[in-house]
mmCIF file of C-alpha atoms in Angstrom:
data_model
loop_
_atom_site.group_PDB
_atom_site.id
_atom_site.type_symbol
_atom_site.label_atom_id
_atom_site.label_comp_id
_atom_site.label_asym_id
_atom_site.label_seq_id
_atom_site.Cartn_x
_atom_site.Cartn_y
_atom_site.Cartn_z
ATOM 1 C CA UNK A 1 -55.333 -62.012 -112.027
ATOM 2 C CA UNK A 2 -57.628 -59.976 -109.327
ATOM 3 C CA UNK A 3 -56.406 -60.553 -105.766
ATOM 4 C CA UNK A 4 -59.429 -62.228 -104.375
ATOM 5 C CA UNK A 5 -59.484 -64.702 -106.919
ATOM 6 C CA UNK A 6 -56.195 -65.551 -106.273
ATOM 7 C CA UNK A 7 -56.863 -65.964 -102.391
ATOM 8 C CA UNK A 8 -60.005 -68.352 -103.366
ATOM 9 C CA UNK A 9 -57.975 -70.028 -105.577
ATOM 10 C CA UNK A 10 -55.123 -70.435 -102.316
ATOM 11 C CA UNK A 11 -57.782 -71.280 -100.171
ATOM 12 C CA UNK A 12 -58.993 -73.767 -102.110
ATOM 13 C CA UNK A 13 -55.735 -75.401 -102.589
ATOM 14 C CA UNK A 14 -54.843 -75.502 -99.003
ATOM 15 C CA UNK A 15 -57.898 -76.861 -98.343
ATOM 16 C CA UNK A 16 -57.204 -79.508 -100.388
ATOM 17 C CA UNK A 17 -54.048 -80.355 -99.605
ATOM 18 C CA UNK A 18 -52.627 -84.039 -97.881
ATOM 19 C CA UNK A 19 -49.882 -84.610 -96.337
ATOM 20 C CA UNK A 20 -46.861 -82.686 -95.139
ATOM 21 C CA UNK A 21 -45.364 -81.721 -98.202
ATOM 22 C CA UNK A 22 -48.306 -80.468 -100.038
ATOM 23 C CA UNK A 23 -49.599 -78.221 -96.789
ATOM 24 C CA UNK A 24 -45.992 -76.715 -96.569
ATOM 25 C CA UNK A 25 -46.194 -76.052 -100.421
ATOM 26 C CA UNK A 26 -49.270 -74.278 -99.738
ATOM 27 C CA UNK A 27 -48.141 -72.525 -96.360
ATOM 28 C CA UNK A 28 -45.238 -71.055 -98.695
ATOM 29 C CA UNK A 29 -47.663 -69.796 -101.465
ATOM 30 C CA UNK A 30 -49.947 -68.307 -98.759
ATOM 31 C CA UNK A 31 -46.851 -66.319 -97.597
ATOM 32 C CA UNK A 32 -45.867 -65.726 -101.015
ATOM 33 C CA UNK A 33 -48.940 -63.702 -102.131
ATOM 34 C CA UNK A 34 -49.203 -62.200 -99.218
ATOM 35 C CA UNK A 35 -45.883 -60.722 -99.980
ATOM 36 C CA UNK A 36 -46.940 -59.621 -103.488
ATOM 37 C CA UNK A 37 -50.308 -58.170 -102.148
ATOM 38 C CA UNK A 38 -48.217 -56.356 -99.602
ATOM 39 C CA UNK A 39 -45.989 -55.027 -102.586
ATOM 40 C CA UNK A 40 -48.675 -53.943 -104.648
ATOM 41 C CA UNK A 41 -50.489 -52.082 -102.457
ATOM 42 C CA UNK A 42 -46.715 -50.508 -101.394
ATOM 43 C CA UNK A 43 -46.402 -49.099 -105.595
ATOM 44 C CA UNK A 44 -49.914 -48.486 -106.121
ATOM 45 C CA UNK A 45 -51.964 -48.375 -103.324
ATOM 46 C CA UNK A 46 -53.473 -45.278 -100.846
ATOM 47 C CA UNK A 47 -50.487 -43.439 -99.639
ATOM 48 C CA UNK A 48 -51.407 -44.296 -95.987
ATOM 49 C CA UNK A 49 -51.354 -47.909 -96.266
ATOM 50 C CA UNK A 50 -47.848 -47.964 -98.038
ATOM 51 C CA UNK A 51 -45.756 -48.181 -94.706
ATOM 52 C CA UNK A 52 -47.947 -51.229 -93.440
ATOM 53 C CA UNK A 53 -47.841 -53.108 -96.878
ATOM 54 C CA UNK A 54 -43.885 -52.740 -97.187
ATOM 55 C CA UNK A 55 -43.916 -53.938 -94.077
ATOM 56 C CA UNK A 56 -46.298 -56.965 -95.058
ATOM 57 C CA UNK A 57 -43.961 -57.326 -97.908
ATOM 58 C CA UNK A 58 -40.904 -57.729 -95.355
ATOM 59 C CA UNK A 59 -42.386 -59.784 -93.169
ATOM 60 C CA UNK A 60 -43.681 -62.266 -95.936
ATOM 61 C CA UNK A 61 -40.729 -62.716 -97.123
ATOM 62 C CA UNK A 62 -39.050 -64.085 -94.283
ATOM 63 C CA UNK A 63 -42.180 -66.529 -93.979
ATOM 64 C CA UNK A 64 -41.585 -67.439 -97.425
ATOM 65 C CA UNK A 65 -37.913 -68.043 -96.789
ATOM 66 C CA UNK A 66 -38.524 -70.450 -93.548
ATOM 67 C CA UNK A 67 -40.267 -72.172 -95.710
ATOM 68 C CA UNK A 68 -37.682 -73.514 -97.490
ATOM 69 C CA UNK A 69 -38.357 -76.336 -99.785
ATOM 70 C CA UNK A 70 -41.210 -74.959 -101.678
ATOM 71 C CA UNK A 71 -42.244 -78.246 -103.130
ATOM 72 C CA UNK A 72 -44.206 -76.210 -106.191
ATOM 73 C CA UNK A 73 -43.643 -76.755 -110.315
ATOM 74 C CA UNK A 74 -42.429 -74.206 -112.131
ATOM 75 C CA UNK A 75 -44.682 -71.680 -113.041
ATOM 76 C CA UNK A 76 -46.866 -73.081 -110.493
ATOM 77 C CA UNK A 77 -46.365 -69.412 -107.747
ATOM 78 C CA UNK A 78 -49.851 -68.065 -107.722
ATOM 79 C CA UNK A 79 -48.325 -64.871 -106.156
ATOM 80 C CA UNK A 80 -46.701 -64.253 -109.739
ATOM 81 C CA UNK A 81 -50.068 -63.919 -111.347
ATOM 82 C CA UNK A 82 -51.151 -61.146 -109.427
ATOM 83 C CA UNK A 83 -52.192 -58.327 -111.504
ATOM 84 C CA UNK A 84 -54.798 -55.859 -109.350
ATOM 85 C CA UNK A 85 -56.326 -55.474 -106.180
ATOM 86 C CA UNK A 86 -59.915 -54.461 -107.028
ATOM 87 C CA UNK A 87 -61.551 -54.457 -103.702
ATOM 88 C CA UNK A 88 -58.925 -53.403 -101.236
ATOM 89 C CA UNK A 89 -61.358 -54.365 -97.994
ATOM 90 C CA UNK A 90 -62.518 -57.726 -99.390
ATOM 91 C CA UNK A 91 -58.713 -58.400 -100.415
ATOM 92 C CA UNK A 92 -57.217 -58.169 -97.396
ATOM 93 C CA UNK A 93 -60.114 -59.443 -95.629
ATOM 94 C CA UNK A 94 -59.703 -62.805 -97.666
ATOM 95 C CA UNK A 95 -56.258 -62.631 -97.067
ATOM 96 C CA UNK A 96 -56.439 -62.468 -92.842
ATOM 97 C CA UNK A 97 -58.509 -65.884 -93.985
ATOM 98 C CA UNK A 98 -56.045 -67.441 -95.880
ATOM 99 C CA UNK A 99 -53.154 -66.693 -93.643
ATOM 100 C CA UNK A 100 -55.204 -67.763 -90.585
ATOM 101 C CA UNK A 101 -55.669 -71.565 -92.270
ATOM 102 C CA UNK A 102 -52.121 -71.359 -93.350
ATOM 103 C CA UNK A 103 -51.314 -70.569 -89.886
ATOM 104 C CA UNK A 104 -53.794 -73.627 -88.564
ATOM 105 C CA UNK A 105 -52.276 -76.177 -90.817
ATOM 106 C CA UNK A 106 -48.614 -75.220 -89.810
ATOM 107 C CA UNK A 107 -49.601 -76.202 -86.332
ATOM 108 C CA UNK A 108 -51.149 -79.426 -87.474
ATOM 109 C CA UNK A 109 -47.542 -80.094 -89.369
ATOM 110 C CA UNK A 110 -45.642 -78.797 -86.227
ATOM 111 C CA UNK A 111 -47.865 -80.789 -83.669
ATOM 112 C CA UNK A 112 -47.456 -84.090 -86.002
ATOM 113 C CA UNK A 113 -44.076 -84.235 -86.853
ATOM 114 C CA UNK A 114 -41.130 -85.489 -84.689
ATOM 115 C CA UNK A 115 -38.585 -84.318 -87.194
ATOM 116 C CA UNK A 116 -36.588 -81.671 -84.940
ATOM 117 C CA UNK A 117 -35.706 -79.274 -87.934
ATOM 118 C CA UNK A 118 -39.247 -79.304 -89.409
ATOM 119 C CA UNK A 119 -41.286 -78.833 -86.081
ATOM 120 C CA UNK A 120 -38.674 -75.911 -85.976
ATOM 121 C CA UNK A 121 -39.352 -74.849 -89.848
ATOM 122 C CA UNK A 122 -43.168 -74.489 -88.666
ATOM 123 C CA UNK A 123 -43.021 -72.332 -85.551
ATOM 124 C CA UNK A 124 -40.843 -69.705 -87.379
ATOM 125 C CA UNK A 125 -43.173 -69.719 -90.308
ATOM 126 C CA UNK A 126 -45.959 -69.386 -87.959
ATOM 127 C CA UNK A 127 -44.762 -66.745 -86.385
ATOM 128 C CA UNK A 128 -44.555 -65.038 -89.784
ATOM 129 C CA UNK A 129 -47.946 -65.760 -90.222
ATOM 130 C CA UNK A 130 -49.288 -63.977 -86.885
ATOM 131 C CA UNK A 131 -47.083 -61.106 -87.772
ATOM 132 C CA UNK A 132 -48.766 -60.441 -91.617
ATOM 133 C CA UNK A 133 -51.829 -61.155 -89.876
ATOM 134 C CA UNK A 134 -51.420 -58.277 -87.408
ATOM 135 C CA UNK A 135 -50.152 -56.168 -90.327
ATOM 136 C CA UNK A 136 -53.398 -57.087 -92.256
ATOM 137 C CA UNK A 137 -56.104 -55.912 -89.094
ATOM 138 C CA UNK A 138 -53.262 -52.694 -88.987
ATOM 139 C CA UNK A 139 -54.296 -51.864 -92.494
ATOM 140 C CA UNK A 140 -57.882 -52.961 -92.312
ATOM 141 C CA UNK A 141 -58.245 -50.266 -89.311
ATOM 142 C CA UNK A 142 -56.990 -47.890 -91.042
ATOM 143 C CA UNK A 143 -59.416 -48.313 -93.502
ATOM 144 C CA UNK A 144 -61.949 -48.811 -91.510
ATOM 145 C CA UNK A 145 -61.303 -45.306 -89.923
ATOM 146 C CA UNK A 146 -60.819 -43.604 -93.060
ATOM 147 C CA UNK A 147 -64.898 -44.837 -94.067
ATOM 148 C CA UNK A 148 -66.063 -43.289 -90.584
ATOM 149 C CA UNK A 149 -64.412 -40.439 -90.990
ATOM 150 C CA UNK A 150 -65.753 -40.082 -94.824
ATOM 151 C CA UNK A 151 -69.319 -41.001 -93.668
ATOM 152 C CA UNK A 152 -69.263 -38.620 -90.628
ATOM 153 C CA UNK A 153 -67.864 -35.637 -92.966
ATOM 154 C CA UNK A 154 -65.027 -35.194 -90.683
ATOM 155 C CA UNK A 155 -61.015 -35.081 -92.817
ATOM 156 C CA UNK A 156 -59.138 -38.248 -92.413
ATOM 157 C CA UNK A 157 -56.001 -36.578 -91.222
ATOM 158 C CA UNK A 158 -56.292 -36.863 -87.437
ATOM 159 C CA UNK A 159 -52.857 -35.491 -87.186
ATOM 160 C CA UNK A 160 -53.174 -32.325 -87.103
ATOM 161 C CA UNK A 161 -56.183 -32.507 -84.349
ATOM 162 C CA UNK A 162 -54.137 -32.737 -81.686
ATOM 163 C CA UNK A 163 -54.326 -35.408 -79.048
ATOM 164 C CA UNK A 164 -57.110 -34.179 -77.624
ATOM 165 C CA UNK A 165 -59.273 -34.043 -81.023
ATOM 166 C CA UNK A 166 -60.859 -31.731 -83.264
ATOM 167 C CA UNK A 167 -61.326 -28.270 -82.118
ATOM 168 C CA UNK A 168 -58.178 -28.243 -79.724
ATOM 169 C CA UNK A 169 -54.935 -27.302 -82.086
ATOM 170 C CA UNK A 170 -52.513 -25.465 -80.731
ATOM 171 C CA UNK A 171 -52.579 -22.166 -81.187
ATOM 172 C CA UNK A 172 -49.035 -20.323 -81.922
ATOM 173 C CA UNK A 173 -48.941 -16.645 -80.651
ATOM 174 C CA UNK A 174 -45.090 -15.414 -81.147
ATOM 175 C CA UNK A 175 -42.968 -17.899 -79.314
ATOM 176 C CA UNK A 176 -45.554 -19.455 -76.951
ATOM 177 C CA UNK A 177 -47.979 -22.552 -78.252
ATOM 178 C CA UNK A 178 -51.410 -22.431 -76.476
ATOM 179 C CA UNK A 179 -53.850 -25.453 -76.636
ATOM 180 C CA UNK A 180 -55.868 -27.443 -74.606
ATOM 181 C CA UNK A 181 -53.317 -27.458 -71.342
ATOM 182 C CA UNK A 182 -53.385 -23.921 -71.552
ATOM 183 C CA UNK A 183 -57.042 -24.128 -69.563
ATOM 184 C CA UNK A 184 -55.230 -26.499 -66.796
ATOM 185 C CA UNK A 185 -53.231 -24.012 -65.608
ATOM 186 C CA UNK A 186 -56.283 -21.391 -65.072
ATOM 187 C CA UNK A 187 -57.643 -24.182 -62.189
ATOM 188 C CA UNK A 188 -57.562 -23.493 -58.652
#
């Protein structure tokens, strides 16, 4: 099944869920397809996002393992359904969404419980949540810059403009690398 569907279909179920175990089931499947949209886009997705979605992978995990009851049937792990990511942008745009009420509804749980281990349980897996959140906007940038660059003709590879942007690479004569300070040390 397409990504986005799958995150409407998570949203949805969070949305309606009541009661602690049922949001904690759906805080874990949150995490959980997070980690398998983070692993798909790692195999098959643009070679500059591949760092950041390993990394979304990681980090997902360890959510998913926090939360450790998962109180869902067999069969029942949306994340195992995932089959494509058609619309990388609107993916992990939906998925910032669903993480973010994942996130919210942990904090209910922590803030209502006065079980030690659980109000515990919760801050960890929020914590996971911020951090595949911040990994989301990371890859969202990226792409975000990659479309500027596109529409503005300019190659996506900033890397080998220098830090001082296109125009000012180093220049290599013999031994010696010339480039932008070079001009510094003509000043008076």
């Amino acid at each position: 099944m397409e990504a986005e569907r799958l995150i409407a279909a998570g949203r949805s179920a969070l949305a309606g869920s009541r009661g602690v175990p049922a949001v904690m089931a759906e805080a874990w499947q949150a995490q959980a397809l997070a980690r398998a949209v983070g692993g798909h886009l790692a195999r098959y997705g643009p070679a500059e996002l591949r760092t950041d979605a390993r990394g979304l992978s990681e980090t997902c995990a360890l959510g998913s393992a926090v939360l450790d009851h998962p109180m869902v049937p067999a069969g029942g792990v949306r994340a195992s359904q995932l089959t494509e990511v058609t619309r990388l942008s609107g993916a992990l745009a939906a998925l910032v969404l669903l993480l973010g009420e994942a996130g919210i509804a942990l904090v209910g749980v922590a803030c209502g419980t006065e079980e030690e281990g659980l109000y515990w349980q919760c801050i960890e897996a929020i914590d996971a949540v911020d951090e595949s959140v911040d990994r989301v906007h990371g890859m969202l940038r990226r792409l975000a810059e990659q479309e500027r660059d596109r529409e503005s003709g300019q190659e996506p590879d900033r890397e080998r403009d220098g830090p001082f942007g296109p125009g000012h690479e180093p220049v290599v004569h013999g031994s010696v690398v010339h480039g932008p300070a070079d001009s510094v040390a003509h000043q008076p």
